[in-house]
Short mmCIF file of C-alpha atoms in Angstrom, two decimals:
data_model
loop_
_atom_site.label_atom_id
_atom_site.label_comp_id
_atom_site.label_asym_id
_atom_site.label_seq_id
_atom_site.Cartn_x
_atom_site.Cartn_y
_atom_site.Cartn_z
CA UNK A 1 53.47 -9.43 -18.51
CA UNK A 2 49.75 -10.70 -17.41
CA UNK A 3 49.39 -13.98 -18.91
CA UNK A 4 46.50 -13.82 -21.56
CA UNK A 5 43.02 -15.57 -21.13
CA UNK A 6 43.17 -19.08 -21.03
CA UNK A 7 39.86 -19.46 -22.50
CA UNK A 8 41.15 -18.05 -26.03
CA UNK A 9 41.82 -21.61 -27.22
CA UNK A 10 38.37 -22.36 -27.61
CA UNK A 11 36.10 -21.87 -30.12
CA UNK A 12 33.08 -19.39 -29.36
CA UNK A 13 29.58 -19.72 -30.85
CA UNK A 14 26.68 -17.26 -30.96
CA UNK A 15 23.83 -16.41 -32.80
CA UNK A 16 22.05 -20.05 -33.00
CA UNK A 17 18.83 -18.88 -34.46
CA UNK A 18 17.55 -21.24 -35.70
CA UNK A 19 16.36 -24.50 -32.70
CA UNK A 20 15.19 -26.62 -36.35
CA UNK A 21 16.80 -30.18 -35.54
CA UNK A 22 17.46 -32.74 -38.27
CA UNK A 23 16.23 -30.00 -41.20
CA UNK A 24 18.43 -30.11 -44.27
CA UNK A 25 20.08 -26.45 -44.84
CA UNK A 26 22.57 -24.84 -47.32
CA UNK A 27 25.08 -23.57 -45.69
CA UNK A 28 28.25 -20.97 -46.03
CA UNK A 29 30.94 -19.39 -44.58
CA UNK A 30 31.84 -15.70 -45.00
CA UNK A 31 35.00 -14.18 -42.70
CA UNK A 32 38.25 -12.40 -42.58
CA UNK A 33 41.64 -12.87 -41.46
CA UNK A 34 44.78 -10.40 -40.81
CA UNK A 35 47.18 -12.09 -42.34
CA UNK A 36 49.96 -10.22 -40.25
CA UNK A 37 52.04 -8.46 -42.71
CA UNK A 38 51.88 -10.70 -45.90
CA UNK A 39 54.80 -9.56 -48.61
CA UNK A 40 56.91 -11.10 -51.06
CA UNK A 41 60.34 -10.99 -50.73
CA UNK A 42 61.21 -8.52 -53.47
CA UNK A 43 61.69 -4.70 -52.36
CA UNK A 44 58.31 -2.55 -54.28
CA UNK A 45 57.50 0.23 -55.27
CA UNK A 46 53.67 1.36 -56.52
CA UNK A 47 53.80 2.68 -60.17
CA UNK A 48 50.26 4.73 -60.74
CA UNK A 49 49.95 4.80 -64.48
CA UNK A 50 46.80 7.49 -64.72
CA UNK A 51 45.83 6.83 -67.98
CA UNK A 52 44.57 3.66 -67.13
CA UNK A 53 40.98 3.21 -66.29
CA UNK A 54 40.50 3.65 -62.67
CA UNK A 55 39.42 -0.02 -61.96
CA UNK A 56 41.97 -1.41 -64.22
CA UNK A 57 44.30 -3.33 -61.53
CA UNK A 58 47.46 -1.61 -63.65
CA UNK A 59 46.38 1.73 -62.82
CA UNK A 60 47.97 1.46 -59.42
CA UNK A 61 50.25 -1.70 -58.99
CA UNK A 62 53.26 -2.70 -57.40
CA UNK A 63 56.49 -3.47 -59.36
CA UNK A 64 60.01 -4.39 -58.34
CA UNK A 65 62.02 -1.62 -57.25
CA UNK A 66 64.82 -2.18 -60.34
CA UNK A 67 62.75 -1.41 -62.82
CA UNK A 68 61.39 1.86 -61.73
CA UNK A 69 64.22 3.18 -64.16
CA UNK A 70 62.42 1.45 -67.15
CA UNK A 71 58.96 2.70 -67.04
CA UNK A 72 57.97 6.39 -67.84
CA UNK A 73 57.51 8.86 -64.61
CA UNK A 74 57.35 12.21 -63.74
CA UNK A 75 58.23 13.92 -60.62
CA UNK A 76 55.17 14.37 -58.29
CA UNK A 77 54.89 16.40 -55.06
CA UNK A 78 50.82 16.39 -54.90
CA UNK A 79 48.56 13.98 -52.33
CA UNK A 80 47.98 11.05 -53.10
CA UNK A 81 45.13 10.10 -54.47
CA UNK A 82 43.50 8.10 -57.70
CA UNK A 83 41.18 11.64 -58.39
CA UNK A 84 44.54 13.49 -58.28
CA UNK A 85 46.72 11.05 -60.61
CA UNK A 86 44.44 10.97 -63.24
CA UNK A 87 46.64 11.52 -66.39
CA UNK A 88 49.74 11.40 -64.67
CA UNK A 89 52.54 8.16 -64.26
CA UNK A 90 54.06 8.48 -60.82
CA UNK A 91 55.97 6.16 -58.63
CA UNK A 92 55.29 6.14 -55.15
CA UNK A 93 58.01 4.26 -52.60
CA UNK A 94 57.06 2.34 -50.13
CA UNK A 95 57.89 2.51 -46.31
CA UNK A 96 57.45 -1.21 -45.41
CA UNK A 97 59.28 -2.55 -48.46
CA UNK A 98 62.84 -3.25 -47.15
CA UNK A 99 61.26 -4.97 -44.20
CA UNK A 100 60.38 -7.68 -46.05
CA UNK A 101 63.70 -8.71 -47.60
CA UNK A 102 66.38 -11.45 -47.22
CA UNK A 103 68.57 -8.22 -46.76
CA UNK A 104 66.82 -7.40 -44.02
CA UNK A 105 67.27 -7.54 -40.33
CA UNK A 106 64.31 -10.36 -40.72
CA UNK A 107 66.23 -12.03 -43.20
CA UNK A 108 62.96 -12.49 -44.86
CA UNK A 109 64.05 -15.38 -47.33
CA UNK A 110 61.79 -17.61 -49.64
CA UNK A 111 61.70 -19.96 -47.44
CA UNK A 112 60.29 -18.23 -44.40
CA UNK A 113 57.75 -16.40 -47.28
CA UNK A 114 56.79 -20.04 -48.10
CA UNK A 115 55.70 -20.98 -44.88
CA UNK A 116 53.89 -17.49 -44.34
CA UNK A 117 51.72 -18.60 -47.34
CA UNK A 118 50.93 -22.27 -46.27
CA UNK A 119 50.37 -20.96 -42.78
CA UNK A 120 47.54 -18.28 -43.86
CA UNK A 121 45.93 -21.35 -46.45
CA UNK A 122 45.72 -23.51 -43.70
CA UNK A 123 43.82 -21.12 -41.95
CA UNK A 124 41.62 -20.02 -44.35
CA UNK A 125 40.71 -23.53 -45.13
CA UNK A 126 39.38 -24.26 -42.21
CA UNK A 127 37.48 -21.21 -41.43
CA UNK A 128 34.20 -22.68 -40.64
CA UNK A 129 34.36 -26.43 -41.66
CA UNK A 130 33.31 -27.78 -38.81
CA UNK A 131 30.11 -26.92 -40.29
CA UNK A 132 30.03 -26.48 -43.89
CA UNK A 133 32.68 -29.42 -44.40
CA UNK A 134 34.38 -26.90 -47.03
CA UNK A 135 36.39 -23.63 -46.86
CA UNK A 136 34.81 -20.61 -47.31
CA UNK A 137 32.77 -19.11 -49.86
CA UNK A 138 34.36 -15.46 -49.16
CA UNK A 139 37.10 -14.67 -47.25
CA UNK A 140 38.65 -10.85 -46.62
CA UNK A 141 42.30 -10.57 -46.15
CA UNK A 142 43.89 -7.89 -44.33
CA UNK A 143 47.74 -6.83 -44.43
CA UNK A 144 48.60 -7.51 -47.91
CA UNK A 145 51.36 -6.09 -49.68
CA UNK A 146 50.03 -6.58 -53.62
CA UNK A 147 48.18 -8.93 -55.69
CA UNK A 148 50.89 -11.12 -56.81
CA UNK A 149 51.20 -12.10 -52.77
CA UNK A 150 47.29 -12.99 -53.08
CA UNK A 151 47.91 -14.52 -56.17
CA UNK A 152 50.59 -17.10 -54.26
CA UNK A 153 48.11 -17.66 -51.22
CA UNK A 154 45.63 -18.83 -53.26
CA UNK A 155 47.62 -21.16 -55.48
CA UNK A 156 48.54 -23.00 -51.95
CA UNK A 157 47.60 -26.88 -52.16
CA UNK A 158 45.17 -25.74 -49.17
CA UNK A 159 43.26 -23.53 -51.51
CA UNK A 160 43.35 -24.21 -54.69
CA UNK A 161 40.95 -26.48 -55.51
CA UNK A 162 38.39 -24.33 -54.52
CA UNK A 163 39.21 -22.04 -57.42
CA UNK A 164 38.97 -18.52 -55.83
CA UNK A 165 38.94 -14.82 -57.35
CA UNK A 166 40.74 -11.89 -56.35
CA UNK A 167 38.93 -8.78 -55.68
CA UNK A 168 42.29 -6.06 -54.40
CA UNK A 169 42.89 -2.40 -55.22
CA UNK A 170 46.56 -0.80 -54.00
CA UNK A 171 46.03 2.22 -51.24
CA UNK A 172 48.10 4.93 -50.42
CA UNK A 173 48.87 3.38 -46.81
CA UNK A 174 51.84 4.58 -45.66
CA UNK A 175 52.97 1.16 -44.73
CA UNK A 176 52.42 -0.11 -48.37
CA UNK A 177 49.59 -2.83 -46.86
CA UNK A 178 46.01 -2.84 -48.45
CA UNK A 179 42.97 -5.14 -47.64
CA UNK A 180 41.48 -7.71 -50.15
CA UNK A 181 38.79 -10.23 -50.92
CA UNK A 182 38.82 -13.56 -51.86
CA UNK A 183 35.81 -15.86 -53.35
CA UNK A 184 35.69 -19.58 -54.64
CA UNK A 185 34.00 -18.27 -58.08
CA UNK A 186 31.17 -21.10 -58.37
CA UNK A 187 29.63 -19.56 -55.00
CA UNK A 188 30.06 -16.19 -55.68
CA UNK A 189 29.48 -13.67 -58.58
CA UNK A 190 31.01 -10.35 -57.97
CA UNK A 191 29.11 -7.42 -60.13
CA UNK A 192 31.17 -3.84 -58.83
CA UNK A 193 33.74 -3.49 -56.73
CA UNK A 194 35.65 -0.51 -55.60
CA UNK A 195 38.03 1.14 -53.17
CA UNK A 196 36.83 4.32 -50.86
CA UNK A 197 39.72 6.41 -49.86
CA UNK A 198 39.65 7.08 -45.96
CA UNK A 199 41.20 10.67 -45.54
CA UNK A 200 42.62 11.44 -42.30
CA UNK A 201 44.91 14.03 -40.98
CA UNK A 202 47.55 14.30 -37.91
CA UNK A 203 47.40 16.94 -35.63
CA UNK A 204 49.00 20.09 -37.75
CA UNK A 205 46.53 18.87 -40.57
CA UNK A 206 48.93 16.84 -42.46
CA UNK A 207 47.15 14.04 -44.64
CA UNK A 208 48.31 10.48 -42.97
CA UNK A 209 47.79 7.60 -45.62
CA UNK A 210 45.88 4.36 -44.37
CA UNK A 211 43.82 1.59 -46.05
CA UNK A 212 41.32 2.23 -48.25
CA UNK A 213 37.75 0.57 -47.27
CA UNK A 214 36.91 -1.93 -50.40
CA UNK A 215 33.64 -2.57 -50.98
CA UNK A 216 32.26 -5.28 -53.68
CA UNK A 217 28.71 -6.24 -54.64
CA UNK A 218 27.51 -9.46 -56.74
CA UNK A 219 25.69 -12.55 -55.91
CA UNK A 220 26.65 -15.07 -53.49
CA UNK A 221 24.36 -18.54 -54.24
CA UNK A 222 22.01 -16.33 -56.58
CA UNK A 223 21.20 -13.95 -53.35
CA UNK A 224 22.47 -10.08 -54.02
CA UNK A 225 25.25 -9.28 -51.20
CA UNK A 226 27.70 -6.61 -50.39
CA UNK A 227 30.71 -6.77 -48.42
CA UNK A 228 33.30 -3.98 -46.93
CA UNK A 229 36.57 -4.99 -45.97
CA UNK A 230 37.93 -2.62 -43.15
CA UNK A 231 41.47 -1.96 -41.38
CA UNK A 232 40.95 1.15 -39.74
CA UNK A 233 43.81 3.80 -38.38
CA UNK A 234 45.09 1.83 -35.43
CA UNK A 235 45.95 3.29 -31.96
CA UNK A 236 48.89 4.79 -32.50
CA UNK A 237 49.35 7.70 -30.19
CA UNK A 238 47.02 6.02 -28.19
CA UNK A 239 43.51 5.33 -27.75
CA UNK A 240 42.05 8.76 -27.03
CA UNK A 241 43.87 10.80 -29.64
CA UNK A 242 44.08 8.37 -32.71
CA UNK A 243 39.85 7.74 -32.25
CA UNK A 244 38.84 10.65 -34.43
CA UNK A 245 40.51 8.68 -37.05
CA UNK A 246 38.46 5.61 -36.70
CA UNK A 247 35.09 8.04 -36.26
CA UNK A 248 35.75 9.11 -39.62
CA UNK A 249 36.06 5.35 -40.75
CA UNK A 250 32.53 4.54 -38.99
CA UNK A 251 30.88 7.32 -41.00
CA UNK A 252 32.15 6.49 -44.72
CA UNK A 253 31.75 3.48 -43.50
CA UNK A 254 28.01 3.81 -43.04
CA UNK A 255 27.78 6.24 -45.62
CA UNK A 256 28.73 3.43 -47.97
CA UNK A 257 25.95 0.91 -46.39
CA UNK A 258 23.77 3.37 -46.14
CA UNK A 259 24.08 3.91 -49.94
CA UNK A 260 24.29 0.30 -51.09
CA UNK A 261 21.08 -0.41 -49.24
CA UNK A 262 19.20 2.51 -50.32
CA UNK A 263 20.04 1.45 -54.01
CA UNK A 264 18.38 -1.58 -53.33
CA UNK A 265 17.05 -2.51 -49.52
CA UNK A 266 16.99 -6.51 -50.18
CA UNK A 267 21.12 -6.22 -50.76
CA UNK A 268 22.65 -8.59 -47.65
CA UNK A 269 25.03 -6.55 -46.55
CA UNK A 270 28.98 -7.76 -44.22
CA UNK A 271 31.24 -5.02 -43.14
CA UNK A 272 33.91 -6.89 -41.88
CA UNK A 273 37.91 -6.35 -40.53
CA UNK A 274 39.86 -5.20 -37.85
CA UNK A 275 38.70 -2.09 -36.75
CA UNK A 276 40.97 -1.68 -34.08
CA UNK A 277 38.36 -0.51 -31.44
CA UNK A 278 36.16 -2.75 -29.43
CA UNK A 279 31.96 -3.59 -29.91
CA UNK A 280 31.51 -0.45 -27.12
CA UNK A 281 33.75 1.95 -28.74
CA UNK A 282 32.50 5.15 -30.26
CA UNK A 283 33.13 4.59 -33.54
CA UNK A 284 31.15 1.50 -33.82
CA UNK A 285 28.29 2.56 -31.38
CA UNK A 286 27.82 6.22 -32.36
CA UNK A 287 29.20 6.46 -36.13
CA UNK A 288 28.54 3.36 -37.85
CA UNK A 289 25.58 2.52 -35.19
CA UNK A 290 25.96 -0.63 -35.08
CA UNK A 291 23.50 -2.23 -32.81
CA UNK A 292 24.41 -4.88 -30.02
CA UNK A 293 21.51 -7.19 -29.95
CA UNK A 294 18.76 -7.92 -32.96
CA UNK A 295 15.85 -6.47 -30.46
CA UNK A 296 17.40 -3.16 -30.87
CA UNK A 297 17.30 -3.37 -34.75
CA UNK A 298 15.14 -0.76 -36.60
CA UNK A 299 15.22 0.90 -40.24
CA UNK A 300 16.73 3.57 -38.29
CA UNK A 301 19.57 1.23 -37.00
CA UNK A 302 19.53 -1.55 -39.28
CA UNK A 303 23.64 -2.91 -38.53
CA UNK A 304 24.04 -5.71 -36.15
CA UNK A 305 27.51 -6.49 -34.58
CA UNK A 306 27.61 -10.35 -34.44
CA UNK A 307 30.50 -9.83 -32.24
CA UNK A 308 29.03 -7.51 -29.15
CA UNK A 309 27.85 -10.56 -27.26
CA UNK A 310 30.99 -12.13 -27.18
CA UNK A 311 32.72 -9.13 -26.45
CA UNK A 312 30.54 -9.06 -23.11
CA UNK A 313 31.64 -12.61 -22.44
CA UNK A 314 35.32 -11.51 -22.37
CA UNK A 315 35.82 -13.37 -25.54
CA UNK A 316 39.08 -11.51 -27.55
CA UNK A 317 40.63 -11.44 -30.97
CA UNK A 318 44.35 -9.84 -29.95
CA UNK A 319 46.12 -8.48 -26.96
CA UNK A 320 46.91 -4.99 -27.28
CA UNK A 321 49.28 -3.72 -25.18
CA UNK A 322 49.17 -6.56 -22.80
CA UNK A 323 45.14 -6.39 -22.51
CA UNK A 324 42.60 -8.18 -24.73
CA UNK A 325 40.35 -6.76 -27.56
CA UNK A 326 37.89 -7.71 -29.90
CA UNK A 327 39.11 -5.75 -32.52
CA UNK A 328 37.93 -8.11 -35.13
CA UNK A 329 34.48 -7.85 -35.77
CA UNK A 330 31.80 -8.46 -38.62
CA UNK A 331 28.73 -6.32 -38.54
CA UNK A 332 25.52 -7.15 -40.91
CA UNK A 333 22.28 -6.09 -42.28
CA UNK A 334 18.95 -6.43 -40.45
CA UNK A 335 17.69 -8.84 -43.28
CA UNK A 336 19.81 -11.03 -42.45
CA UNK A 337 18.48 -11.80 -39.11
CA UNK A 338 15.94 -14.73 -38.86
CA UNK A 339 14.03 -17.09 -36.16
CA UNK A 340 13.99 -19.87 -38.29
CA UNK A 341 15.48 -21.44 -41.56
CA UNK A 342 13.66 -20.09 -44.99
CA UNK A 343 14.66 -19.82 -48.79
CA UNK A 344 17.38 -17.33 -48.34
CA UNK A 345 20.39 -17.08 -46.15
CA UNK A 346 20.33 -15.46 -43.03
CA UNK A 347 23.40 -16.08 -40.29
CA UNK A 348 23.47 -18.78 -37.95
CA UNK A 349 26.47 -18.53 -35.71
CA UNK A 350 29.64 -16.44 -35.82
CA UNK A 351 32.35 -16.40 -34.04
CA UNK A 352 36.36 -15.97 -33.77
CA UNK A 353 38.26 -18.93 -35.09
CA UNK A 354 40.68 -20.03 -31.82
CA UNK A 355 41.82 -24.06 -32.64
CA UNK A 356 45.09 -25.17 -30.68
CA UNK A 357 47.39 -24.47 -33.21
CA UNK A 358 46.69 -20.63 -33.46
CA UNK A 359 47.11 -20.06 -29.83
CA UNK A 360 50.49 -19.82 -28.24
CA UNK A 361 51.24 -22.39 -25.81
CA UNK A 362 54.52 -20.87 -23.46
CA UNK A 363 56.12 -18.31 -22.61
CA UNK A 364 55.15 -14.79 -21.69
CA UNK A 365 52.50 -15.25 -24.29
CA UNK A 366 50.84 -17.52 -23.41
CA UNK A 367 47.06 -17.85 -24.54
CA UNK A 368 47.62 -15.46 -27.26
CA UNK A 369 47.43 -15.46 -30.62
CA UNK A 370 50.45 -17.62 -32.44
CA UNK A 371 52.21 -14.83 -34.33
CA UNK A 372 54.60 -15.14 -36.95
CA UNK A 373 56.68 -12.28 -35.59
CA UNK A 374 58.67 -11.90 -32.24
CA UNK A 375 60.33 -8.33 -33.47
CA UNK A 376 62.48 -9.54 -36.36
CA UNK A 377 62.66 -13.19 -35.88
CA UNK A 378 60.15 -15.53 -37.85
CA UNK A 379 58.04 -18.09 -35.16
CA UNK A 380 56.39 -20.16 -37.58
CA UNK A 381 53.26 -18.74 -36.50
CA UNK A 382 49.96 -17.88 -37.93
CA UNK A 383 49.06 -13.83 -36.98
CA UNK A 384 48.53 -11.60 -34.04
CA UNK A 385 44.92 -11.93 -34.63
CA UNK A 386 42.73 -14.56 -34.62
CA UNK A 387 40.14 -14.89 -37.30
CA UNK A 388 36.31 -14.21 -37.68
CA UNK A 389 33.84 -15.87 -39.52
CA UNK A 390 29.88 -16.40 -39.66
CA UNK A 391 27.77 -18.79 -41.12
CA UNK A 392 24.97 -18.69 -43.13
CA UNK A 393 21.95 -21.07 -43.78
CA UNK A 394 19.06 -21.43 -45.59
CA UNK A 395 16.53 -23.90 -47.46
CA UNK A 396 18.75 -25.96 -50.07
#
């Protein structure tokens, strides 16, 4: 196997608007991390209790697999979706579930869960302090199995002083894995959030279940934001034939920016994730349209992907298949794009979060990312991605 760029266990800058030396700036960090496969240790099920209000977190919720026989549920054989359960109490099983179990193959005990979640706080912690001297102010998490799991990651000494929120809806993946957000609640003020269903379908038209894109709107430092957490269909099948899936991402995708800003154009807007193509691919260039460089920025094309000038450095977030991507990417709004420092935010660098400890020092993989996962035995690693973030400045 090719031995994995070296130069993955640095850290990466771009985007250094602003030249201002010795100015006094507010800063913050906003970025994501795949969390690679985040469960508890109990085996799940997802109870959909339809007569719940659709944003209620009980409408759709995970619950222990032994006491499916205790709650009221009918027999369904319909798709699976929160438009089509309305009224109804269903369970739906999920495929990952066992995985994740001390009866496993993985023998995924407490103690190996415990690590996970001190693992993924240390991470998050220190997402960006090199500059803000504080974790961040918003984080998205990817591969999470509930909220009780989010719930545990954020009561980890590493986190919980800064106090933060959960923003998470349950999807219909077929996996049982959802994506999340995080915020330390003094910083930011969330005002709507919801879940958009990506529908996508195999090759004899059969629906196949993957994440949901969650969006969320509300104030970050008294300045109106949105943000869209992402895992798109992965390559499954390959490259070629599983793309469709991920063009159909970049257009609800778009067609929930596109929305969100036309409600109100001042609305800073981060779609963030894995997307599981690169900056070039199609479904990033020619769906979502997101532009690689801020000359090339119009009210036509007003999405900027902080991460294509990295990508042409070579810089990567994974090794797929034994050759590196930048799958993990955050993409923003044209207003936030500035040539110097001013009252509101606007971004100052991003880049993908590489220190020592995430990269893997031997072995075949060597100068990739530290997973926790080498087939069913536990590493003591962090994930098979690395982590994105950006940061943010402005006038204090």
């Amino acid at each position: 196997m090719k031995k994995f760029l070296s130069f993955f266990a640095i850290i990466f800058s771009i985007m250094a608007f602003s030249q201002q030396q010795g100015k006094l700036r507010k800063v913050a960090t906003v970025g994501f991390l795949n969390v690679e496969n985040l469960w508890d240790t109990i085996r799940s099920a997802d109870y959909i209790d339809g007569t719940k209000d659709i944003k209620n977190p009980a409408f759709h919720r995970s619950i222990p697999l032994d006491s499916v026989k205790f709650l009221e549920a009918e027999k369904y054989d319909g798709p699976w979706s929160d438009g089509a359960l309305i009224g109804k109490k269903v369970v739906r099983y999920q495929g990952g579930s066992e995985e994740f179990t001390p009866k496993s193959a993985k023998n995924y005990n407490t103690k190996v869960y415990k690590t996970k979640l001190a693992n993924e706080a240390k991470v998050i912690s220190e997402m960006g302090a090199q500059y803000t001297k504080t974790a961040p102010a918003v984080v998205g998490l990817i591969e999470v199995e509930n909220r009780q799991v989010i719930q545990d990651l954020i009561n980890e000494p590493a986190l919980k002083k800064y106090d933060y929120g959960i923003i998470h809806y349950n999807s219909y993946d077929y996996r049982g894995i959802d994506v999340a957000l995080i915020y330390q609640k003094r910083r930011f003020t969330p005002t709507n959030s919801l879940k958009k269903e990506l529908k996508v379908f195999g090759d004899e038209g059969k629906r196949e279940y993957t994440r949901d894109i969650l969006v969320v709107t509300g104030f970050l430092d008294n300045e109106k934001v949105a943000f869209f957490m992402n895992h798109w269909p992965s390559r499954r099948g390959g490259e070629a034939i599983s793309l469709p899936k991920r063009n159909a991402a970049a257009a609800l995708l778009k067609q929930q920016m596109d929305s969100v800003r036309a409600a109100d154009p001042s609305t800073k807007l981060f779609a963030m994730g894995d997307f599981n193509d690169d900056p070039v691919s199609s479904s990033l260039k020619n769906y979502l349209k997101a532009q690689p460089s801020p000359k090339d920025l119009s009210d036509a094309n007003p999405y900027l992907n902080l991460m294509y000038p990295l990508y042409k450095k070579g810089v990567a977030s994974l090794a797929y298949q034994d050759a590196p991507n930048l799958f993990d990417q955050i993409i923003v709004s044209k207003n936030l794009i500035q040539d110097q420092v001013t009252k509101d935010y606007s971004v100052y660098k991003a880049e993908i979060f590489a220190p020592a400890y995430l990269v893997n020092k031997e072995g075949n993989y060597k100068g990739y990312p530290f997973r926790s996962w080498n087939g069913d035995q536990f590493t003591g690693g962090y994930s098979d991605h690395f982590p994105a973030f950006v940061v943010l400045q402005k006038e204090p």
